[in-house]
């Protein structure tokens, strides 16, 4: 069933949207240049009305560095810093594809990213500090922007009761409250581990009343609907 986003009337002028895009979407080694170019074209098209911040995840490059660093005896903080490096590399790729609309100078904090938001500009960044993932960074940017929405573009098309890749009986959720998402998320943070959404991000979203749309990142038609505030196929997480 396709759910309806409670934003009848759709987009407002200069709506602020923060997209958290998983590294597994950006660089799965599956026509990545074509996908990143198409994503950049969509963001450019929408940027006349929406002020975007895009927070890029690390994907398998981050995983390679955190796994190898762990085997070498690295502390969690050091492994997180390696992961952050990978997220910033991926941000550099998307910024490149966006050309003049973005900058190769990648912000290092959520506050810096929020300060750089401007009509017609697209802020692209990666991770910021050890202890969380880029999902949490996206929520921190939304908090700093006051009133922004978050779209989580992931490799799974929605939130399920269990991992649908391994549990055939997993139930798909069209709509959740932020509290219900909190009950589902993975409890422990560890460098290179991933969950449906970062627990710290869920906590901040609940405190700040930030809604999160969970959408399949490689389905650009559905991502566009989520950006426009139209009904989309993923999961709408309401903070109210
Ligand atoms: P990701 O945000 O890609 O995390 O950051 P993830 O959940 O492992 O990846 P996806 O969602 O499945 O693609 C990669 C790693 O970089 C570090 C963490 O170790 C994280 O696991 N990181 C990232 C930080 O420590 N701080 C940040 O702000 C961002």
PDB file of C-alpha atoms and ligand atoms in Angstrom:
ATOM      1  CA  UNK A   1       0.000   0.000   0.000  1.00  0.00           C
ATOM      2  CA  UNK A   2       1.287   3.466  -0.814  1.00  0.00           C
ATOM      3  CA  UNK A   3       1.118   5.794   2.141  1.00  0.00           C
ATOM      4  CA  UNK A   4       0.220   9.436   2.038  1.00  0.00           C
ATOM      5  CA  UNK A   5       2.609  12.028   3.389  1.00  0.00           C
ATOM      6  CA  UNK A   6       0.645  14.495   5.537  1.00  0.00           C
ATOM      7  CA  UNK A   7       1.829  17.466   3.541  1.00  0.00           C
ATOM      8  CA  UNK A   8      -1.138  18.115   1.307  1.00  0.00           C
ATOM      9  CA  UNK A   9      -0.228  20.850  -1.134  1.00  0.00           C
ATOM     10  CA  UNK A  10       3.269  19.422  -1.441  1.00  0.00           C
ATOM     11  CA  UNK A  11       6.299  21.588  -1.738  1.00  0.00           C
ATOM     12  CA  UNK A  12       6.611  25.025  -0.219  1.00  0.00           C
ATOM     13  CA  UNK A  13       9.000  27.576  -1.677  1.00  0.00           C
ATOM     14  CA  UNK A  14      12.480  27.143  -0.190  1.00  0.00           C
ATOM     15  CA  UNK A  15      11.509  24.024   1.705  1.00  0.00           C
ATOM     16  CA  UNK A  16      14.622  22.726   3.487  1.00  0.00           C
ATOM     17  CA  UNK A  17      15.350  19.062   2.981  1.00  0.00           C
ATOM     18  CA  UNK A  18      18.287  17.085   4.351  1.00  0.00           C
ATOM     19  CA  UNK A  19      18.967  13.845   2.491  1.00  0.00           C
ATOM     20  CA  UNK A  20      20.974  11.109   4.173  1.00  0.00           C
ATOM     21  CA  UNK A  21      22.195   8.914   1.338  1.00  0.00           C
ATOM     22  CA  UNK A  22      23.809   5.595   2.162  1.00  0.00           C
ATOM     23  CA  UNK A  23      27.192   4.753   0.712  1.00  0.00           C
ATOM     24  CA  UNK A  24      25.633   1.495  -0.446  1.00  0.00           C
ATOM     25  CA  UNK A  25      23.432   3.632  -2.729  1.00  0.00           C
ATOM     26  CA  UNK A  26      26.152   5.952  -3.992  1.00  0.00           C
ATOM     27  CA  UNK A  27      28.970   3.479  -4.615  1.00  0.00           C
ATOM     28  CA  UNK A  28      27.724  -0.133  -4.805  1.00  0.00           C
ATOM     29  CA  UNK A  29      29.903  -0.522  -7.924  1.00  0.00           C
ATOM     30  CA  UNK A  30      26.797  -0.757 -10.099  1.00  0.00           C
ATOM     31  CA  UNK A  31      26.935   2.008 -12.741  1.00  0.00           C
ATOM     32  CA  UNK A  32      27.805   4.426  -9.941  1.00  0.00           C
ATOM     33  CA  UNK A  33      28.769   7.301 -12.235  1.00  0.00           C
ATOM     34  CA  UNK A  34      25.455   7.082 -14.121  1.00  0.00           C
ATOM     35  CA  UNK A  35      23.496   6.932 -10.857  1.00  0.00           C
ATOM     36  CA  UNK A  36      25.385   9.833  -9.252  1.00  0.00           C
ATOM     37  CA  UNK A  37      24.895  11.917 -12.414  1.00  0.00           C
ATOM     38  CA  UNK A  38      21.150  11.154 -12.421  1.00  0.00           C
ATOM     39  CA  UNK A  39      20.876  11.975  -8.695  1.00  0.00           C
ATOM     40  CA  UNK A  40      22.728  15.251  -9.291  1.00  0.00           C
ATOM     41  CA  UNK A  41      20.337  16.084 -12.163  1.00  0.00           C
ATOM     42  CA  UNK A  42      17.323  15.458  -9.889  1.00  0.00           C
ATOM     43  CA  UNK A  43      18.783  17.615  -7.106  1.00  0.00           C
ATOM     44  CA  UNK A  44      19.581  20.400  -9.593  1.00  0.00           C
ATOM     45  CA  UNK A  45      16.056  20.263 -11.001  1.00  0.00           C
ATOM     46  CA  UNK A  46      14.514  20.488  -7.523  1.00  0.00           C
ATOM     47  CA  UNK A  47      16.956  23.071  -6.171  1.00  0.00           C
ATOM     48  CA  UNK A  48      14.942  25.972  -7.540  1.00  0.00           C
ATOM     49  CA  UNK A  49      12.403  25.262  -4.804  1.00  0.00           C
ATOM     50  CA  UNK A  50      14.239  23.177  -2.215  1.00  0.00           C
ATOM     51  CA  UNK A  51      17.382  24.004  -0.253  1.00  0.00           C
ATOM     52  CA  UNK A  52      19.198  20.687  -0.039  1.00  0.00           C
ATOM     53  CA  UNK A  53      21.848  19.366   2.258  1.00  0.00           C
ATOM     54  CA  UNK A  54      23.012  15.896   1.223  1.00  0.00           C
ATOM     55  CA  UNK A  55      24.905  13.816   3.782  1.00  0.00           C
ATOM     56  CA  UNK A  56      26.773  10.945   2.138  1.00  0.00           C
ATOM     57  CA  UNK A  57      27.480   7.610   3.810  1.00  0.00           C
ATOM     58  CA  UNK A  58      30.665   5.587   3.505  1.00  0.00           C
ATOM     59  CA  UNK A  59      29.431   2.295   2.064  1.00  0.00           C
ATOM     60  CA  UNK A  60      31.891  -0.466   1.319  1.00  0.00           C
ATOM     61  CA  UNK A  61      34.874   1.894   1.235  1.00  0.00           C
ATOM     62  CA  UNK A  62      34.186   2.842   4.874  1.00  0.00           C
ATOM     63  CA  UNK A  63      33.644  -0.799   5.747  1.00  0.00           C
ATOM     64  CA  UNK A  64      36.986  -1.753   4.176  1.00  0.00           C
ATOM     65  CA  UNK A  65      38.852   0.848   6.240  1.00  0.00           C
ATOM     66  CA  UNK A  66      37.051   0.174   9.525  1.00  0.00           C
ATOM     67  CA  UNK A  67      37.430  -3.616   9.163  1.00  0.00           C
ATOM     68  CA  UNK A  68      41.101  -3.369   8.213  1.00  0.00           C
ATOM     69  CA  UNK A  69      41.767  -0.818  10.961  1.00  0.00           C
ATOM     70  CA  UNK A  70      40.031  -3.054  13.492  1.00  0.00           C
ATOM     71  CA  UNK A  71      42.212  -6.007  12.459  1.00  0.00           C
ATOM     72  CA  UNK A  72      45.204  -3.748  13.092  1.00  0.00           C
ATOM     73  CA  UNK A  73      43.985  -3.055  16.639  1.00  0.00           C
ATOM     74  CA  UNK A  74      42.547   0.448  16.113  1.00  0.00           C
ATOM     75  CA  UNK A  75      40.392   2.039  18.819  1.00  0.00           C
ATOM     76  CA  UNK A  76      36.713   2.751  18.005  1.00  0.00           C
ATOM     77  CA  UNK A  77      37.505   6.464  17.717  1.00  0.00           C
ATOM     78  CA  UNK A  78      40.301   5.862  15.211  1.00  0.00           C
ATOM     79  CA  UNK A  79      38.075   3.495  13.192  1.00  0.00           C
ATOM     80  CA  UNK A  80      35.291   6.096  13.189  1.00  0.00           C
ATOM     81  CA  UNK A  81      37.740   8.674  11.838  1.00  0.00           C
ATOM     82  CA  UNK A  82      38.634   6.294   8.998  1.00  0.00           C
ATOM     83  CA  UNK A  83      34.911   5.838   8.301  1.00  0.00           C
ATOM     84  CA  UNK A  84      34.407   9.610   8.277  1.00  0.00           C
ATOM     85  CA  UNK A  85      37.209   9.914   5.731  1.00  0.00           C
ATOM     86  CA  UNK A  86      35.358   7.529   3.425  1.00  0.00           C
ATOM     87  CA  UNK A  87      32.068   9.441   3.785  1.00  0.00           C
ATOM     88  CA  UNK A  88      33.842  12.658   2.843  1.00  0.00           C
ATOM     89  CA  UNK A  89      35.371  10.981  -0.218  1.00  0.00           C
ATOM     90  CA  UNK A  90      31.879   9.970  -1.347  1.00  0.00           C
ATOM     91  CA  UNK A  91      30.624  13.511  -0.678  1.00  0.00           C
ATOM     92  CA  UNK A  92      33.403  14.719  -2.963  1.00  0.00           C
ATOM     93  CA  UNK A  93      32.032  12.558  -5.798  1.00  0.00           C
ATOM     94  CA  UNK A  94      28.492  13.948  -5.502  1.00  0.00           C
ATOM     95  CA  UNK A  95      29.787  17.514  -5.139  1.00  0.00           C
ATOM     96  CA  UNK A  96      31.789  16.979  -8.336  1.00  0.00           C
ATOM     97  CA  UNK A  97      28.665  15.850 -10.191  1.00  0.00           C
ATOM     98  CA  UNK A  98      26.767  18.921  -8.966  1.00  0.00           C
ATOM     99  CA  UNK A  99      29.316  21.327 -10.443  1.00  0.00           C
ATOM    100  CA  UNK A 100      28.739  25.009  -9.687  1.00  0.00           C
ATOM    101  CA  UNK A 101      25.727  24.333  -7.442  1.00  0.00           C
ATOM    102  CA  UNK A 102      27.940  22.810  -4.781  1.00  0.00           C
ATOM    103  CA  UNK A 103      31.470  23.149  -3.435  1.00  0.00           C
ATOM    104  CA  UNK A 104      34.505  20.875  -3.201  1.00  0.00           C
ATOM    105  CA  UNK A 105      35.075  22.361   0.263  1.00  0.00           C
ATOM    106  CA  UNK A 106      33.085  19.839   2.341  1.00  0.00           C
ATOM    107  CA  UNK A 107      31.658  21.137   5.680  1.00  0.00           C
ATOM    108  CA  UNK A 108      32.997  19.417   8.801  1.00  0.00           C
ATOM    109  CA  UNK A 109      30.117  20.150  11.206  1.00  0.00           C
ATOM    110  CA  UNK A 110      26.317  20.195  11.055  1.00  0.00           C
ATOM    111  CA  UNK A 111      26.327  23.880  12.039  1.00  0.00           C
ATOM    112  CA  UNK A 112      28.724  24.781   9.222  1.00  0.00           C
ATOM    113  CA  UNK A 113      26.512  22.904   6.737  1.00  0.00           C
ATOM    114  CA  UNK A 114      23.398  24.713   7.986  1.00  0.00           C
ATOM    115  CA  UNK A 115      25.142  28.084   7.735  1.00  0.00           C
ATOM    116  CA  UNK A 116      26.025  27.353   4.102  1.00  0.00           C
ATOM    117  CA  UNK A 117      22.398  26.658   3.135  1.00  0.00           C
ATOM    118  CA  UNK A 118      21.279  29.186   0.562  1.00  0.00           C
ATOM    119  CA  UNK A 119      18.708  29.376  -2.238  1.00  0.00           C
ATOM    120  CA  UNK A 120      19.973  27.577  -5.329  1.00  0.00           C
ATOM    121  CA  UNK A 121      22.923  25.985  -3.486  1.00  0.00           C
ATOM    122  CA  UNK A 122      23.300  22.300  -2.600  1.00  0.00           C
ATOM    123  CA  UNK A 123      25.436  21.563   0.460  1.00  0.00           C
ATOM    124  CA  UNK A 124      27.125  18.152   0.288  1.00  0.00           C
ATOM    125  CA  UNK A 125      28.933  16.612   3.243  1.00  0.00           C
ATOM    126  CA  UNK A 126      29.894  13.381   4.963  1.00  0.00           C
ATOM    127  CA  UNK A 127      30.441  12.511   8.612  1.00  0.00           C
ATOM    128  CA  UNK A 128      31.505  14.911  11.339  1.00  0.00           C
ATOM    129  CA  UNK A 129      32.714  13.313  14.578  1.00  0.00           C
ATOM    130  CA  UNK A 130      33.213   9.801  16.015  1.00  0.00           C
ATOM    131  CA  UNK A 131      30.376   8.041  17.804  1.00  0.00           C
ATOM    132  CA  UNK A 132      27.536   8.118  15.289  1.00  0.00           C
ATOM    133  CA  UNK A 133      26.794   7.683  11.574  1.00  0.00           C
ATOM    134  CA  UNK A 134      25.790  10.005   8.751  1.00  0.00           C
ATOM    135  CA  UNK A 135      22.076   9.362   9.468  1.00  0.00           C
ATOM    136  CA  UNK A 136      22.578  11.171  12.787  1.00  0.00           C
ATOM    137  CA  UNK A 137      24.500  13.944  11.014  1.00  0.00           C
ATOM    138  CA  UNK A 138      21.495  14.496   8.707  1.00  0.00           C
ATOM    139  CA  UNK A 139      19.209  14.936  11.720  1.00  0.00           C
ATOM    140  CA  UNK A 140      21.741  17.281  13.358  1.00  0.00           C
ATOM    141  CA  UNK A 141      21.767  19.434  10.198  1.00  0.00           C
ATOM    142  CA  UNK A 142      17.926  19.453  10.187  1.00  0.00           C
ATOM    143  CA  UNK A 143      18.000  20.558  13.842  1.00  0.00           C
ATOM    144  CA  UNK A 144      20.430  23.370  13.036  1.00  0.00           C
ATOM    145  CA  UNK A 145      18.225  24.456  10.103  1.00  0.00           C
ATOM    146  CA  UNK A 146      15.032  24.629  12.248  1.00  0.00           C
ATOM    147  CA  UNK A 147      12.098  23.049  10.447  1.00  0.00           C
ATOM    148  CA  UNK A 148      13.864  20.933   7.821  1.00  0.00           C
ATOM    149  CA  UNK A 149      12.690  17.449   6.836  1.00  0.00           C
ATOM    150  CA  UNK A 150      14.975  14.434   6.594  1.00  0.00           C
ATOM    151  CA  UNK A 151      14.875  11.889   3.782  1.00  0.00           C
ATOM    152  CA  UNK A 152      16.854   8.714   4.367  1.00  0.00           C
ATOM    153  CA  UNK A 153      17.793   7.228   0.981  1.00  0.00           C
ATOM    154  CA  UNK A 154      18.760   3.636   1.705  1.00  0.00           C
ATOM    155  CA  UNK A 155      19.284   0.259   0.070  1.00  0.00           C
ATOM    156  CA  UNK A 156      16.026  -1.088   1.547  1.00  0.00           C
ATOM    157  CA  UNK A 157      12.821   0.388   0.112  1.00  0.00           C
ATOM    158  CA  UNK A 158      11.124   0.898   3.499  1.00  0.00           C
ATOM    159  CA  UNK A 159      11.291  -0.049   7.175  1.00  0.00           C
ATOM    160  CA  UNK A 160      10.404  -3.673   7.903  1.00  0.00           C
ATOM    161  CA  UNK A 161       9.830  -5.617  11.122  1.00  0.00           C
ATOM    162  CA  UNK A 162      13.025  -7.581  10.297  1.00  0.00           C
ATOM    163  CA  UNK A 163      15.644  -7.532   7.521  1.00  0.00           C
ATOM    164  CA  UNK A 164      13.572  -8.437   4.421  1.00  0.00           C
ATOM    165  CA  UNK A 165      16.697  -9.836   2.718  1.00  0.00           C
ATOM    166  CA  UNK A 166      16.947 -12.591   5.312  1.00  0.00           C
ATOM    167  CA  UNK A 167      13.395 -12.769   6.766  1.00  0.00           C
ATOM    168  CA  UNK A 168      10.780 -13.620   4.137  1.00  0.00           C
ATOM    169  CA  UNK A 169       7.979 -12.978   6.645  1.00  0.00           C
ATOM    170  CA  UNK A 170       9.157  -9.426   7.428  1.00  0.00           C
ATOM    171  CA  UNK A 171       6.278  -6.919   7.574  1.00  0.00           C
ATOM    172  CA  UNK A 172       6.666  -3.622   5.681  1.00  0.00           C
ATOM    173  CA  UNK A 173       5.630  -0.483   7.550  1.00  0.00           C
ATOM    174  CA  UNK A 174       4.060   2.337   5.520  1.00  0.00           C
ATOM    175  CA  UNK A 175       3.994   4.588   8.523  1.00  0.00           C
ATOM    176  CA  UNK A 176       5.635   4.637  11.941  1.00  0.00           C
ATOM    177  CA  UNK A 177       5.886   7.032  14.828  1.00  0.00           C
ATOM    178  CA  UNK A 178       9.375   8.083  15.848  1.00  0.00           C
ATOM    179  CA  UNK A 179       8.866   6.092  19.051  1.00  0.00           C
ATOM    180  CA  UNK A 180       8.137   2.933  17.053  1.00  0.00           C
ATOM    181  CA  UNK A 181      11.276   3.527  14.958  1.00  0.00           C
ATOM    182  CA  UNK A 182      13.214   3.950  18.203  1.00  0.00           C
ATOM    183  CA  UNK A 183      11.992   0.537  19.352  1.00  0.00           C
ATOM    184  CA  UNK A 184      13.267  -1.022  16.113  1.00  0.00           C
ATOM    185  CA  UNK A 185      16.733   0.479  15.820  1.00  0.00           C
ATOM    186  CA  UNK A 186      19.892  -1.275  16.720  1.00  0.00           C
ATOM    187  CA  UNK A 187      20.938  -0.451  20.272  1.00  0.00           C
ATOM    188  CA  UNK A 188      24.772  -0.555  20.175  1.00  0.00           C
ATOM    189  CA  UNK A 189      26.979   1.677  18.088  1.00  0.00           C
ATOM    190  CA  UNK A 190      30.138   0.145  16.638  1.00  0.00           C
ATOM    191  CA  UNK A 191      32.351   1.482  13.837  1.00  0.00           C
ATOM    192  CA  UNK A 192      31.244   0.058  10.492  1.00  0.00           C
ATOM    193  CA  UNK A 193      27.995  -1.463  11.875  1.00  0.00           C
ATOM    194  CA  UNK A 194      24.744  -0.383  10.293  1.00  0.00           C
ATOM    195  CA  UNK A 195      21.069  -0.352  11.323  1.00  0.00           C
ATOM    196  CA  UNK A 196      17.838   0.932   9.821  1.00  0.00           C
ATOM    197  CA  UNK A 197      18.547   4.398  11.245  1.00  0.00           C
ATOM    198  CA  UNK A 198      21.144   5.669  13.692  1.00  0.00           C
ATOM    199  CA  UNK A 199      19.732   5.528  17.284  1.00  0.00           C
ATOM    200  CA  UNK A 200      21.180   8.977  18.073  1.00  0.00           C
ATOM    201  CA  UNK A 201      19.452  10.349  14.972  1.00  0.00           C
ATOM    202  CA  UNK A 202      16.141   8.887  16.146  1.00  0.00           C
ATOM    203  CA  UNK A 203      16.633  10.424  19.606  1.00  0.00           C
ATOM    204  CA  UNK A 204      17.332  13.906  18.223  1.00  0.00           C
ATOM    205  CA  UNK A 205      14.472  13.625  15.699  1.00  0.00           C
ATOM    206  CA  UNK A 206      12.080  12.766  18.551  1.00  0.00           C
ATOM    207  CA  UNK A 207      13.301  15.680  20.692  1.00  0.00           C
ATOM    208  CA  UNK A 208      13.249  18.203  17.845  1.00  0.00           C
ATOM    209  CA  UNK A 209      10.101  16.869  16.129  1.00  0.00           C
ATOM    210  CA  UNK A 210      11.818  16.136  12.827  1.00  0.00           C
ATOM    211  CA  UNK A 211       9.980  13.807  10.410  1.00  0.00           C
ATOM    212  CA  UNK A 212      11.955  11.211   8.449  1.00  0.00           C
ATOM    213  CA  UNK A 213      10.969   9.716   5.082  1.00  0.00           C
ATOM    214  CA  UNK A 214      12.640   6.358   4.416  1.00  0.00           C
ATOM    215  CA  UNK A 215      12.934   5.684   0.689  1.00  0.00           C
ATOM    216  CA  UNK A 216      14.828   3.413  -1.723  1.00  0.00           C
ATOM    217  CA  UNK A 217      17.720   5.635  -2.808  1.00  0.00           C
ATOM    218  CA  UNK A 218      18.215   4.040  -6.227  1.00  0.00           C
ATOM    219  CA  UNK A 219      14.524   4.595  -7.059  1.00  0.00           C
ATOM    220  CA  UNK A 220      14.890   8.214  -8.148  1.00  0.00           C
ATOM    221  CA  UNK A 221      11.207   8.485  -9.119  1.00  0.00           C
ATOM    222  CA  UNK A 222      10.202   7.587  -5.543  1.00  0.00           C
ATOM    223  CA  UNK A 223      12.916   9.831  -4.080  1.00  0.00           C
ATOM    224  CA  UNK A 224      11.505  12.694  -6.141  1.00  0.00           C
ATOM    225  CA  UNK A 225       8.032  12.045  -4.710  1.00  0.00           C
ATOM    226  CA  UNK A 226       9.425  12.096  -1.165  1.00  0.00           C
ATOM    227  CA  UNK A 227      11.210  15.391  -1.924  1.00  0.00           C
ATOM    228  CA  UNK A 228       7.991  16.864  -3.331  1.00  0.00           C
ATOM    229  CA  UNK A 229       5.987  15.757  -0.270  1.00  0.00           C
ATOM    230  CA  UNK A 230       3.861  13.463  -2.443  1.00  0.00           C
ATOM    231  CA  UNK A 231       2.765   9.893  -1.617  1.00  0.00           C
ATOM    232  CA  UNK A 232       5.740   7.538  -1.971  1.00  0.00           C
ATOM    233  CA  UNK A 233       6.406   3.823  -1.556  1.00  0.00           C
ATOM    234  CA  UNK A 234       8.684   3.907   1.511  1.00  0.00           C
ATOM    235  CA  UNK A 235       8.009   4.493   5.202  1.00  0.00           C
ATOM    236  CA  UNK A 236       6.973   7.837   6.644  1.00  0.00           C
ATOM    237  CA  UNK A 237       8.197   8.302  10.206  1.00  0.00           C
ATOM    238  CA  UNK A 238       6.176  10.934  11.972  1.00  0.00           C
ATOM    239  CA  UNK A 239       7.655  12.767  14.943  1.00  0.00           C
ATOM    240  CA  UNK A 240       4.281  14.007  16.215  1.00  0.00           C
TER     241      UNK A 240
HETATM  242  P1  LIG B   1      28.010   5.692   7.575  1.00  0.00           P
HETATM  243  O1  LIG B   1      27.175   6.836   7.915  1.00  0.00           O
HETATM  244  O2  LIG B   1      28.133   5.299   6.153  1.00  0.00           O
HETATM  245  O3  LIG B   1      27.555   4.472   8.478  1.00  0.00           O
HETATM  246  O4  LIG B   1      29.461   5.951   8.164  1.00  0.00           O
HETATM  247  P2  LIG B   1      26.944   3.049   8.205  1.00  0.00           P
HETATM  248  O5  LIG B   1      25.671   2.986   8.956  1.00  0.00           O
HETATM  249  O6  LIG B   1      28.034   2.108   8.555  1.00  0.00           O
HETATM  250  O7  LIG B   1      26.705   2.961   6.659  1.00  0.00           O
HETATM  251  P3  LIG B   1      25.407   2.663   5.742  1.00  0.00           P
HETATM  252  O8  LIG B   1      24.280   3.516   6.289  1.00  0.00           O
HETATM  253  O9  LIG B   1      25.161   1.191   5.900  1.00  0.00           O
HETATM  254  O10 LIG B   1      25.864   3.082   4.371  1.00  0.00           O
HETATM  255  C1  LIG B   1      30.489   4.976   8.057  1.00  0.00           C
HETATM  256  C2  LIG B   1      31.254   4.910   9.347  1.00  0.00           C
HETATM  257  O11 LIG B   1      31.947   6.147   9.582  1.00  0.00           O
HETATM  258  C3  LIG B   1      31.929   6.504  10.955  1.00  0.00           C
HETATM  259  C4  LIG B   1      31.248   5.332  11.679  1.00  0.00           C
HETATM  260  O12 LIG B   1      32.236   4.391  12.049  1.00  0.00           O
HETATM  261  C5  LIG B   1      30.373   4.723  10.576  1.00  0.00           C
HETATM  262  O13 LIG B   1      30.054   3.379  10.817  1.00  0.00           O
HETATM  263  N1  LIG B   1      31.251   7.827  11.147  1.00  0.00           N
HETATM  264  C6  LIG B   1      30.459   8.345  10.165  1.00  0.00           C
HETATM  265  C7  LIG B   1      31.439   8.541  12.323  1.00  0.00           C
HETATM  266  O14 LIG B   1      32.125   8.079  13.241  1.00  0.00           O
HETATM  267  N2  LIG B   1      30.850   9.779  12.453  1.00  0.00           N
HETATM  268  C8  LIG B   1      30.091  10.337  11.491  1.00  0.00           C
HETATM  269  O15 LIG B   1      29.594  11.471  11.672  1.00  0.00           O
HETATM  270  C9  LIG B   1      29.873   9.578  10.327  1.00  0.00           C
END
